Amino acid sequence: MSGHTDMTLVNDEGIRIDGRRCDEKRPIKIEAGVLKNADGSCYLEIGKNKVLCAVYGPRECRPRHLQDPTKAIIQCKYNMETYSVSDRKRPGTDRRSVEISKLISEALSNVVQVELFPRASIDVYIEILQANAGTRCAGLTAASVALADAGIPMRDLIPAIACGKADNHVVLDLNKEEDNFGQADVPLAIVPSTDEIVLLQMDGNMTREELDHGLDMAFGAAHEVYDMQKAALKKRYSEIEKKEGATDE
Ligand code: ADP
């Protein structure tokens, strides 16, 4: 987020470098139940981001000192693969991945009915296979689908998407160039049934009016992502039903 560049991020016609209008999100693909050995899983693409999420649990919480006698804890591990970015990323945990893991766990604990599973752990593994800005939103969006796919009781799903500012335009769903050279990046995650915000960060600068406009776009887009999450889960359930029907015969 340097805010200083000679690169044109939005041209005179209001078109961005990847051909999108300012209020357009990147193409999204969501698939639930892609891994056989996890309790729940999801594969998600948004633009050039590729994310895989696997869920285990609820299961006995280990290490045991982390157990909470009143509810389950959500242990999330966000990991960016070494090959996910153009310069090889140093493998392993760094400060950024610890922070993102924590904020995704906290967002998810707003919708997962953790009180139903005292002393348990629900483990969420998010692997960023390819990164192009917006991976925390992509990871969180995939994680709630994977949790639902695992059959874990939830109040709602969590769709997430960013808004921000590039070349003095308020834009939706920043790509890598806009994230690097734009003026602001604002990831947002919501609980659609109540429009509660469960994640909101801001890096850069925007006027209050611009932020209001950006959030309007992001809320609208998050509801569209929500429809895609539900469609992915419906498709998964109908596949399971078909399989079960076939084995009954
Ligand atoms: P987000 O992916 O949620 O937007 P950031 O704003 O921290 O999170 O990162 C923006 C983008 O910068 C990432 O999606 C990725 O493309 C790139 N990036 C982040 N960390 C690294 C890294 N260690 N090496 C190379 N690129 C990175």
PDB file of C-alpha atoms and ligand atoms in Angstrom:
ATOM      1  CA  MET A   1       0.000   0.000   0.000  1.00  0.00           C
ATOM      2  CA  SER A   2       2.466   2.667  -1.157  1.00  0.00           C
ATOM      3  CA  GLY A   3      -0.014   5.065  -2.727  1.00  0.00           C
ATOM      4  CA  HIS A   4       2.740   6.339  -5.030  1.00  0.00           C
ATOM      5  CA  THR A   5       3.116   4.909  -8.482  1.00  0.00           C
ATOM      6  CA  ASP A   6       3.362   5.871 -12.115  1.00  0.00           C
ATOM      7  CA  MET A   7       1.358   2.754 -12.928  1.00  0.00           C
ATOM      8  CA  THR A   8      -2.200   3.502 -14.110  1.00  0.00           C
ATOM      9  CA  LEU A   9      -4.489   1.362 -11.985  1.00  0.00           C
ATOM     10  CA  VAL A  10      -7.796   2.794 -13.264  1.00  0.00           C
ATOM     11  CA  ASN A  11      -7.932   4.340 -16.754  1.00  0.00           C
ATOM     12  CA  ASP A  12      -9.963   7.330 -17.947  1.00  0.00           C
ATOM     13  CA  GLU A  13     -12.900   5.058 -18.798  1.00  0.00           C
ATOM     14  CA  GLY A  14     -12.943   3.765 -15.218  1.00  0.00           C
ATOM     15  CA  ILE A  15     -11.542   0.362 -16.218  1.00  0.00           C
ATOM     16  CA  ARG A  16      -8.960  -1.402 -14.045  1.00  0.00           C
ATOM     17  CA  ILE A  17      -5.834  -3.218 -15.277  1.00  0.00           C
ATOM     18  CA  ASP A  18      -7.564  -6.600 -15.191  1.00  0.00           C
ATOM     19  CA  GLY A  19     -10.498  -5.213 -17.209  1.00  0.00           C
ATOM     20  CA  ARG A  20     -12.927  -4.820 -14.301  1.00  0.00           C
ATOM     21  CA  ARG A  21     -15.089  -1.833 -13.498  1.00  0.00           C
ATOM     22  CA  CYS A  22     -14.556  -0.267 -10.064  1.00  0.00           C
ATOM     23  CA  ASP A  23     -17.596  -2.033  -8.573  1.00  0.00           C
ATOM     24  CA  GLU A  24     -16.814  -5.456 -10.019  1.00  0.00           C
ATOM     25  CA  LYS A  25     -15.394  -8.384  -8.066  1.00  0.00           C
ATOM     26  CA  ARG A  26     -13.120 -11.002  -9.605  1.00  0.00           C
ATOM     27  CA  PRO A  27     -14.611 -14.272 -10.922  1.00  0.00           C
ATOM     28  CA  ILE A  28     -15.292 -16.686  -8.068  1.00  0.00           C
ATOM     29  CA  LYS A  29     -15.473 -20.476  -7.960  1.00  0.00           C
ATOM     30  CA  ILE A  30     -16.416 -22.376  -4.797  1.00  0.00           C
ATOM     31  CA  GLU A  31     -16.487 -26.148  -4.397  1.00  0.00           C
ATOM     32  CA  ALA A  32     -17.374 -27.960  -1.165  1.00  0.00           C
ATOM     33  CA  GLY A  33     -16.232 -31.436  -0.099  1.00  0.00           C
ATOM     34  CA  VAL A  34     -13.132 -31.701  -2.268  1.00  0.00           C
ATOM     35  CA  LEU A  35     -11.031 -33.741   0.205  1.00  0.00           C
ATOM     36  CA  LYS A  36     -11.949 -37.301   1.121  1.00  0.00           C
ATOM     37  CA  ASN A  37     -10.078 -37.614   4.433  1.00  0.00           C
ATOM     38  CA  ALA A  38     -11.016 -34.329   6.111  1.00  0.00           C
ATOM     39  CA  ASP A  39     -14.338 -33.931   7.946  1.00  0.00           C
ATOM     40  CA  GLY A  40     -15.132 -30.934   5.756  1.00  0.00           C
ATOM     41  CA  SER A  41     -13.376 -29.086   2.970  1.00  0.00           C
ATOM     42  CA  CYS A  42     -13.633 -26.364   0.386  1.00  0.00           C
ATOM     43  CA  TYR A  43     -11.683 -25.209  -2.659  1.00  0.00           C
ATOM     44  CA  LEU A  44     -12.099 -21.577  -3.635  1.00  0.00           C
ATOM     45  CA  GLU A  45     -10.775 -19.377  -6.417  1.00  0.00           C
ATOM     46  CA  ILE A  46     -11.227 -15.640  -6.640  1.00  0.00           C
ATOM     47  CA  GLY A  47      -9.368 -14.175  -9.577  1.00  0.00           C
ATOM     48  CA  LYS A  48      -5.847 -15.587  -9.380  1.00  0.00           C
ATOM     49  CA  ASN A  49      -6.164 -16.610  -5.704  1.00  0.00           C
ATOM     50  CA  LYS A  50      -6.453 -20.352  -5.113  1.00  0.00           C
ATOM     51  CA  VAL A  51      -7.307 -21.568  -1.621  1.00  0.00           C
ATOM     52  CA  LEU A  52      -7.874 -24.974  -0.091  1.00  0.00           C
ATOM     53  CA  CYS A  53      -9.456 -25.365   3.329  1.00  0.00           C
ATOM     54  CA  ALA A  54      -9.800 -28.519   5.427  1.00  0.00           C
ATOM     55  CA  VAL A  55     -11.689 -28.900   8.705  1.00  0.00           C
ATOM     56  CA  TYR A  56     -11.394 -31.543  11.424  1.00  0.00           C
ATOM     57  CA  GLY A  57     -13.651 -31.831  14.417  1.00  0.00           C
ATOM     58  CA  PRO A  58     -15.170 -31.233  16.780  1.00  0.00           C
ATOM     59  CA  ARG A  59     -12.571 -33.516  18.385  1.00  0.00           C
ATOM     60  CA  GLU A  60     -10.761 -33.688  21.706  1.00  0.00           C
ATOM     61  CA  CYS A  61      -8.736 -30.532  22.126  1.00  0.00           C
ATOM     62  CA  ARG A  62      -4.978 -31.026  22.161  1.00  0.00           C
ATOM     63  CA  PRO A  63      -2.874 -29.735  23.804  1.00  0.00           C
ATOM     64  CA  ARG A  64      -5.262 -30.294  26.720  1.00  0.00           C
ATOM     65  CA  HIS A  65      -4.372 -27.082  28.541  1.00  0.00           C
ATOM     66  CA  LEU A  66      -6.135 -25.204  25.725  1.00  0.00           C
ATOM     67  CA  GLN A  67      -9.449 -26.944  26.491  1.00  0.00           C
ATOM     68  CA  ASP A  68     -12.343 -24.721  27.523  1.00  0.00           C
ATOM     69  CA  PRO A  69     -14.884 -26.508  29.768  1.00  0.00           C
ATOM     70  CA  THR A  70     -17.690 -24.266  28.466  1.00  0.00           C
ATOM     71  CA  LYS A  71     -17.142 -24.414  24.693  1.00  0.00           C
ATOM     72  CA  ALA A  72     -15.105 -25.629  21.754  1.00  0.00           C
ATOM     73  CA  ILE A  73     -12.129 -23.610  20.609  1.00  0.00           C
ATOM     74  CA  ILE A  74     -11.481 -22.933  16.951  1.00  0.00           C
ATOM     75  CA  GLN A  75      -7.840 -23.455  16.037  1.00  0.00           C
ATOM     76  CA  CYS A  76      -7.087 -21.991  12.653  1.00  0.00           C
ATOM     77  CA  LYS A  77      -3.869 -22.298  10.698  1.00  0.00           C
ATOM     78  CA  TYR A  78      -3.496 -20.008   7.682  1.00  0.00           C
ATOM     79  CA  ASN A  79      -0.498 -20.974   5.591  1.00  0.00           C
ATOM     80  CA  MET A  80       0.874 -19.485   2.426  1.00  0.00           C
ATOM     81  CA  GLU A  81       2.684 -22.098   0.349  1.00  0.00           C
ATOM     82  CA  THR A  82       6.241 -21.267  -0.765  1.00  0.00           C
ATOM     83  CA  TYR A  83       5.095 -21.432  -4.392  1.00  0.00           C
ATOM     84  CA  SER A  84       1.992 -19.255  -3.880  1.00  0.00           C
ATOM     85  CA  VAL A  85       3.764 -15.985  -4.706  1.00  0.00           C
ATOM     86  CA  SER A  86       6.157 -15.063  -7.520  1.00  0.00           C
ATOM     87  CA  ASP A  87       9.238 -14.802  -5.279  1.00  0.00           C
ATOM     88  CA  ARG A  88       9.583 -18.021  -3.294  1.00  0.00           C
ATOM     89  CA  LYS A  89       8.126 -17.383   0.168  1.00  0.00           C
ATOM     90  CA  ARG A  90      10.064 -18.641   3.170  1.00  0.00           C
ATOM     91  CA  PRO A  91       8.190 -21.711   4.363  1.00  0.00           C
ATOM     92  CA  GLY A  92       6.590 -21.851   7.790  1.00  0.00           C
ATOM     93  CA  THR A  93       4.814 -19.589  10.201  1.00  0.00           C
ATOM     94  CA  ASP A  94       5.549 -15.859  10.254  1.00  0.00           C
ATOM     95  CA  ARG A  95       3.960 -12.902  12.061  1.00  0.00           C
ATOM     96  CA  ARG A  96       1.544 -12.242   9.228  1.00  0.00           C
ATOM     97  CA  SER A  97       0.226 -15.813   9.153  1.00  0.00           C
ATOM     98  CA  VAL A  98      -0.165 -15.866  12.958  1.00  0.00           C
ATOM     99  CA  GLU A  99      -2.189 -12.649  12.791  1.00  0.00           C
ATOM    100  CA  ILE A 100      -4.386 -13.844   9.923  1.00  0.00           C
ATOM    101  CA  SER A 101      -4.970 -17.228  11.630  1.00  0.00           C
ATOM    102  CA  LYS A 102      -6.085 -15.420  14.777  1.00  0.00           C
ATOM    103  CA  LEU A 103      -8.480 -13.044  13.067  1.00  0.00           C
ATOM    104  CA  ILE A 104     -10.033 -15.839  11.006  1.00  0.00           C
ATOM    105  CA  SER A 105     -10.535 -17.954  14.173  1.00  0.00           C
ATOM    106  CA  GLU A 106     -12.160 -14.989  15.909  1.00  0.00           C
ATOM    107  CA  ALA A 107     -14.462 -14.248  12.967  1.00  0.00           C
ATOM    108  CA  LEU A 108     -15.543 -17.906  12.759  1.00  0.00           C
ATOM    109  CA  SER A 109     -16.254 -18.144  16.482  1.00  0.00           C
ATOM    110  CA  ASN A 110     -19.097 -15.637  15.901  1.00  0.00           C
ATOM    111  CA  VAL A 111     -21.066 -18.162  13.849  1.00  0.00           C
ATOM    112  CA  VAL A 112     -19.959 -21.640  14.957  1.00  0.00           C
ATOM    113  CA  GLN A 113     -22.096 -22.921  17.854  1.00  0.00           C
ATOM    114  CA  VAL A 114     -19.035 -23.552  19.988  1.00  0.00           C
ATOM    115  CA  GLU A 115     -21.098 -23.860  23.198  1.00  0.00           C
ATOM    116  CA  LEU A 116     -22.415 -27.236  21.960  1.00  0.00           C
ATOM    117  CA  PHE A 117     -18.965 -28.829  22.204  1.00  0.00           C
ATOM    118  CA  PRO A 118     -17.265 -28.157  25.550  1.00  0.00           C
ATOM    119  CA  ARG A 119     -13.565 -29.131  25.732  1.00  0.00           C
ATOM    120  CA  ALA A 120     -13.438 -29.780  21.999  1.00  0.00           C
ATOM    121  CA  SER A 121     -11.306 -28.330  19.271  1.00  0.00           C
ATOM    122  CA  ILE A 122     -12.406 -27.496  15.756  1.00  0.00           C
ATOM    123  CA  ASP A 123      -9.335 -27.342  13.551  1.00  0.00           C
ATOM    124  CA  VAL A 124      -9.332 -25.267  10.386  1.00  0.00           C
ATOM    125  CA  TYR A 125      -6.411 -25.494   7.954  1.00  0.00           C
ATOM    126  CA  ILE A 126      -6.237 -22.867   5.234  1.00  0.00           C
ATOM    127  CA  GLU A 127      -3.659 -23.375   2.506  1.00  0.00           C
ATOM    128  CA  ILE A 128      -3.026 -20.518   0.104  1.00  0.00           C
ATOM    129  CA  LEU A 129      -1.924 -22.290  -3.073  1.00  0.00           C
ATOM    130  CA  GLN A 130      -1.766 -19.129  -5.171  1.00  0.00           C
ATOM    131  CA  ALA A 131      -1.940 -15.570  -3.855  1.00  0.00           C
ATOM    132  CA  ASN A 132      -2.977 -12.379  -5.606  1.00  0.00           C
ATOM    133  CA  ALA A 133      -4.255 -10.133  -2.786  1.00  0.00           C
ATOM    134  CA  GLY A 134      -7.367 -10.806  -0.756  1.00  0.00           C
ATOM    135  CA  THR A 135      -6.235 -14.156   0.650  1.00  0.00           C
ATOM    136  CA  ARG A 136      -7.560 -13.538   4.182  1.00  0.00           C
ATOM    137  CA  CYS A 137     -11.017 -12.903   2.709  1.00  0.00           C
ATOM    138  CA  ALA A 138     -10.729 -15.916   0.402  1.00  0.00           C
ATOM    139  CA  GLY A 139      -9.526 -18.102   3.296  1.00  0.00           C
ATOM    140  CA  LEU A 140     -12.344 -17.037   5.585  1.00  0.00           C
ATOM    141  CA  THR A 141     -14.981 -17.491   2.866  1.00  0.00           C
ATOM    142  CA  ALA A 142     -13.657 -21.007   2.176  1.00  0.00           C
ATOM    143  CA  ALA A 143     -13.386 -21.855   5.888  1.00  0.00           C
ATOM    144  CA  SER A 144     -17.061 -21.275   6.670  1.00  0.00           C
ATOM    145  CA  VAL A 145     -18.057 -23.481   3.708  1.00  0.00           C
ATOM    146  CA  ALA A 146     -15.672 -26.216   4.903  1.00  0.00           C
ATOM    147  CA  LEU A 147     -17.124 -26.002   8.437  1.00  0.00           C
ATOM    148  CA  ALA A 148     -20.659 -26.360   7.085  1.00  0.00           C
ATOM    149  CA  ASP A 149     -19.483 -29.250   4.898  1.00  0.00           C
ATOM    150  CA  ALA A 150     -18.162 -30.923   8.072  1.00  0.00           C
ATOM    151  CA  GLY A 151     -21.704 -30.721   9.483  1.00  0.00           C
ATOM    152  CA  ILE A 152     -20.665 -28.389  12.291  1.00  0.00           C
ATOM    153  CA  PRO A 153     -23.688 -26.433  13.599  1.00  0.00           C
ATOM    154  CA  MET A 154     -23.461 -22.769  12.609  1.00  0.00           C
ATOM    155  CA  ARG A 155     -25.695 -19.731  12.867  1.00  0.00           C
ATOM    156  CA  ASP A 156     -24.662 -18.596   9.401  1.00  0.00           C
ATOM    157  CA  LEU A 157     -21.842 -18.610   6.856  1.00  0.00           C
ATOM    158  CA  ILE A 158     -19.281 -15.813   6.589  1.00  0.00           C
ATOM    159  CA  PRO A 159     -18.616 -14.249   3.199  1.00  0.00           C
ATOM    160  CA  ALA A 160     -15.653 -11.850   2.988  1.00  0.00           C
ATOM    161  CA  ILE A 161     -14.425  -9.390   0.373  1.00  0.00           C
ATOM    162  CA  ALA A 162     -12.320  -6.234   0.346  1.00  0.00           C
ATOM    163  CA  CYS A 163     -12.942  -2.740  -0.873  1.00  0.00           C
ATOM    164  CA  GLY A 164     -10.382   0.036  -1.106  1.00  0.00           C
ATOM    165  CA  LYS A 165      -9.008   2.889  -3.134  1.00  0.00           C
ATOM    166  CA  ALA A 166      -6.746   2.940  -6.178  1.00  0.00           C
ATOM    167  CA  ASP A 167      -5.865   5.874  -8.441  1.00  0.00           C
ATOM    168  CA  ASN A 168      -8.366   7.977  -6.461  1.00  0.00           C
ATOM    169  CA  HIS A 169     -11.217   5.566  -7.292  1.00  0.00           C
ATOM    170  CA  VAL A 170     -13.096   3.532  -4.716  1.00  0.00           C
ATOM    171  CA  VAL A 171     -12.770  -0.071  -5.889  1.00  0.00           C
ATOM    172  CA  LEU A 172     -14.119  -3.485  -4.961  1.00  0.00           C
ATOM    173  CA  ASP A 173     -11.969  -6.587  -4.384  1.00  0.00           C
ATOM    174  CA  LEU A 174      -8.414  -5.308  -4.899  1.00  0.00           C
ATOM    175  CA  ASN A 175      -5.969  -7.332  -6.992  1.00  0.00           C
ATOM    176  CA  LYS A 176      -2.226  -7.530  -6.271  1.00  0.00           C
ATOM    177  CA  GLU A 177      -1.262  -4.376  -8.190  1.00  0.00           C
ATOM    178  CA  GLU A 178      -4.018  -2.374  -6.508  1.00  0.00           C
ATOM    179  CA  ASP A 179      -3.041  -3.790  -3.111  1.00  0.00           C
ATOM    180  CA  ASN A 180       0.629  -2.872  -3.695  1.00  0.00           C
ATOM    181  CA  PHE A 181       0.255   0.498  -5.361  1.00  0.00           C
ATOM    182  CA  GLY A 182      -3.235   1.631  -4.342  1.00  0.00           C
ATOM    183  CA  GLN A 183      -4.209   4.022  -1.567  1.00  0.00           C
ATOM    184  CA  ALA A 184      -6.313   1.824   0.731  1.00  0.00           C
ATOM    185  CA  ASP A 185      -7.258  -1.805   1.361  1.00  0.00           C
ATOM    186  CA  VAL A 186     -10.258  -2.659   3.555  1.00  0.00           C
ATOM    187  CA  PRO A 187     -11.043  -6.361   4.017  1.00  0.00           C
ATOM    188  CA  LEU A 188     -14.581  -6.956   5.296  1.00  0.00           C
ATOM    189  CA  ALA A 189     -16.366 -10.096   6.518  1.00  0.00           C
ATOM    190  CA  ILE A 190     -20.019 -10.202   7.526  1.00  0.00           C
ATOM    191  CA  VAL A 191     -22.746 -12.414   8.959  1.00  0.00           C
ATOM    192  CA  PRO A 192     -25.306 -11.960   6.158  1.00  0.00           C
ATOM    193  CA  SER A 193     -28.460 -12.809   8.151  1.00  0.00           C
ATOM    194  CA  THR A 194     -27.819  -9.887  10.503  1.00  0.00           C
ATOM    195  CA  ASP A 195     -25.336  -7.792   8.493  1.00  0.00           C
ATOM    196  CA  GLU A 196     -23.042  -7.880  11.541  1.00  0.00           C
ATOM    197  CA  ILE A 197     -19.383  -7.143  10.748  1.00  0.00           C
ATOM    198  CA  VAL A 198     -16.986  -9.829  12.030  1.00  0.00           C
ATOM    199  CA  LEU A 199     -13.818  -8.553  10.356  1.00  0.00           C
ATOM    200  CA  LEU A 200     -12.943  -5.041   9.255  1.00  0.00           C
ATOM    201  CA  GLN A 201      -9.410  -3.786   8.770  1.00  0.00           C
ATOM    202  CA  MET A 202      -8.025  -0.762   7.010  1.00  0.00           C
ATOM    203  CA  ASP A 203      -4.615  -0.111   5.606  1.00  0.00           C
ATOM    204  CA  GLY A 204      -4.009   3.237   3.864  1.00  0.00           C
ATOM    205  CA  ASN A 205      -6.214   6.310   3.763  1.00  0.00           C
ATOM    206  CA  MET A 206      -9.690   7.169   2.541  1.00  0.00           C
ATOM    207  CA  THR A 207     -12.218   9.872   3.345  1.00  0.00           C
ATOM    208  CA  ARG A 208     -15.251   8.905   5.367  1.00  0.00           C
ATOM    209  CA  GLU A 209     -17.420   9.311   2.261  1.00  0.00           C
ATOM    210  CA  GLU A 210     -15.147   7.022   0.246  1.00  0.00           C
ATOM    211  CA  LEU A 211     -15.161   4.423   3.008  1.00  0.00           C
ATOM    212  CA  ASP A 212     -18.989   4.523   3.148  1.00  0.00           C
ATOM    213  CA  HIS A 213     -19.136   4.009  -0.618  1.00  0.00           C
ATOM    214  CA  GLY A 214     -16.568   1.181  -0.433  1.00  0.00           C
ATOM    215  CA  LEU A 215     -18.431  -0.571   2.377  1.00  0.00           C
ATOM    216  CA  ASP A 216     -21.725  -0.321   0.462  1.00  0.00           C
ATOM    217  CA  MET A 217     -20.083  -2.091  -2.480  1.00  0.00           C
ATOM    218  CA  ALA A 218     -18.412  -4.677  -0.241  1.00  0.00           C
ATOM    219  CA  PHE A 219     -21.654  -5.467   1.642  1.00  0.00           C
ATOM    220  CA  GLY A 220     -23.486  -5.965  -1.670  1.00  0.00           C
ATOM    221  CA  ALA A 221     -20.700  -8.153  -3.015  1.00  0.00           C
ATOM    222  CA  ALA A 222     -20.504 -10.160   0.230  1.00  0.00           C
ATOM    223  CA  HIS A 223     -24.181 -11.062  -0.149  1.00  0.00           C
ATOM    224  CA  GLU A 224     -23.438 -12.306  -3.683  1.00  0.00           C
ATOM    225  CA  VAL A 225     -20.520 -14.386  -2.349  1.00  0.00           C
ATOM    226  CA  TYR A 226     -22.934 -15.760   0.283  1.00  0.00           C
ATOM    227  CA  ASP A 227     -25.258 -17.002  -2.489  1.00  0.00           C
ATOM    228  CA  MET A 228     -22.287 -18.772  -4.096  1.00  0.00           C
ATOM    229  CA  GLN A 229     -21.319 -20.373  -0.764  1.00  0.00           C
ATOM    230  CA  LYS A 230     -24.865 -21.689  -0.317  1.00  0.00           C
ATOM    231  CA  ALA A 231     -24.973 -22.941  -3.919  1.00  0.00           C
ATOM    232  CA  ALA A 232     -21.691 -24.845  -3.388  1.00  0.00           C
ATOM    233  CA  LEU A 233     -23.102 -26.519  -0.257  1.00  0.00           C
ATOM    234  CA  LYS A 234     -26.419 -27.386  -1.961  1.00  0.00           C
ATOM    235  CA  LYS A 235     -24.486 -28.977  -4.833  1.00  0.00           C
ATOM    236  CA  ARG A 236     -22.439 -30.988  -2.337  1.00  0.00           C
ATOM    237  CA  TYR A 237     -25.550 -32.192  -0.451  1.00  0.00           C
ATOM    238  CA  SER A 238     -27.309 -33.218  -3.660  1.00  0.00           C
ATOM    239  CA  GLU A 239     -24.215 -35.221  -4.696  1.00  0.00           C
ATOM    240  CA  ILE A 240     -24.178 -36.995  -1.304  1.00  0.00           C
ATOM    241  CA  GLU A 241     -27.926 -37.733  -1.583  1.00  0.00           C
ATOM    242  CA  LYS A 242     -27.450 -39.168  -5.058  1.00  0.00           C
ATOM    243  CA  LYS A 243     -24.625 -41.424  -3.809  1.00  0.00           C
ATOM    244  CA  GLU A 244     -26.650 -42.587  -0.800  1.00  0.00           C
ATOM    245  CA  GLY A 245     -29.644 -43.250  -3.046  1.00  0.00           C
ATOM    246  CA  ALA A 246     -27.457 -45.386  -5.303  1.00  0.00           C
ATOM    247  CA  THR A 247     -26.132 -47.511  -2.404  1.00  0.00           C
ATOM    248  CA  ASP A 248     -29.682 -47.994  -0.990  1.00  0.00           C
ATOM    249  CA  GLU A 249     -30.855 -49.657  -4.205  1.00  0.00           C
TER     250      GLU A 249
HETATM  251  P1  ADP B   1      -4.280 -10.420   1.796  1.00  0.00           P
HETATM  252  O1  ADP B   1      -3.766 -11.569   0.970  1.00  0.00           O
HETATM  253  O2  ADP B   1      -5.320 -10.841   2.778  1.00  0.00           O
HETATM  254  O3  ADP B   1      -4.706  -9.250   0.936  1.00  0.00           O
HETATM  255  P2  ADP B   1      -1.924  -8.838   2.533  1.00  0.00           P
HETATM  256  O4  ADP B   1      -2.546  -7.515   2.267  1.00  0.00           O
HETATM  257  O5  ADP B   1      -0.996  -8.997   3.697  1.00  0.00           O
HETATM  258  O6  ADP B   1      -3.078  -9.949   2.744  1.00  0.00           O
HETATM  259  O7  ADP B   1      -1.156  -9.343   1.258  1.00  0.00           O
HETATM  260  C1  ADP B   1      -1.518  -8.963  -0.034  1.00  0.00           C
HETATM  261  C2  ADP B   1      -0.839  -9.856  -1.043  1.00  0.00           C
HETATM  262  O8  ADP B   1       0.572  -9.673  -0.978  1.00  0.00           O
HETATM  263  C3  ADP B   1      -1.037 -11.353  -0.816  1.00  0.00           C
HETATM  264  O9  ADP B   1      -2.299 -11.836  -1.273  1.00  0.00           O
HETATM  265  C4  ADP B   1       0.104 -11.895  -1.632  1.00  0.00           C
HETATM  266  O10 ADP B   1      -0.210 -11.879  -3.006  1.00  0.00           O
HETATM  267  C5  ADP B   1       1.213 -10.879  -1.335  1.00  0.00           C
HETATM  268  N1  ADP B   1       2.078 -11.333  -0.231  1.00  0.00           N
HETATM  269  C6  ADP B   1       1.783 -11.385   1.080  1.00  0.00           C
HETATM  270  N2  ADP B   1       2.811 -11.884   1.802  1.00  0.00           N
HETATM  271  C7  ADP B   1       3.786 -12.171   0.914  1.00  0.00           C
HETATM  272  C8  ADP B   1       5.118 -12.705   1.018  1.00  0.00           C
HETATM  273  N3  ADP B   1       5.634 -13.066   2.187  1.00  0.00           N
HETATM  274  N4  ADP B   1       5.817 -12.835  -0.126  1.00  0.00           N
HETATM  275  C9  ADP B   1       5.306 -12.459  -1.319  1.00  0.00           C
HETATM  276  N5  ADP B   1       4.081 -11.954  -1.478  1.00  0.00           N
HETATM  277  C10 ADP B   1       3.318 -11.804  -0.397  1.00  0.00           C
END
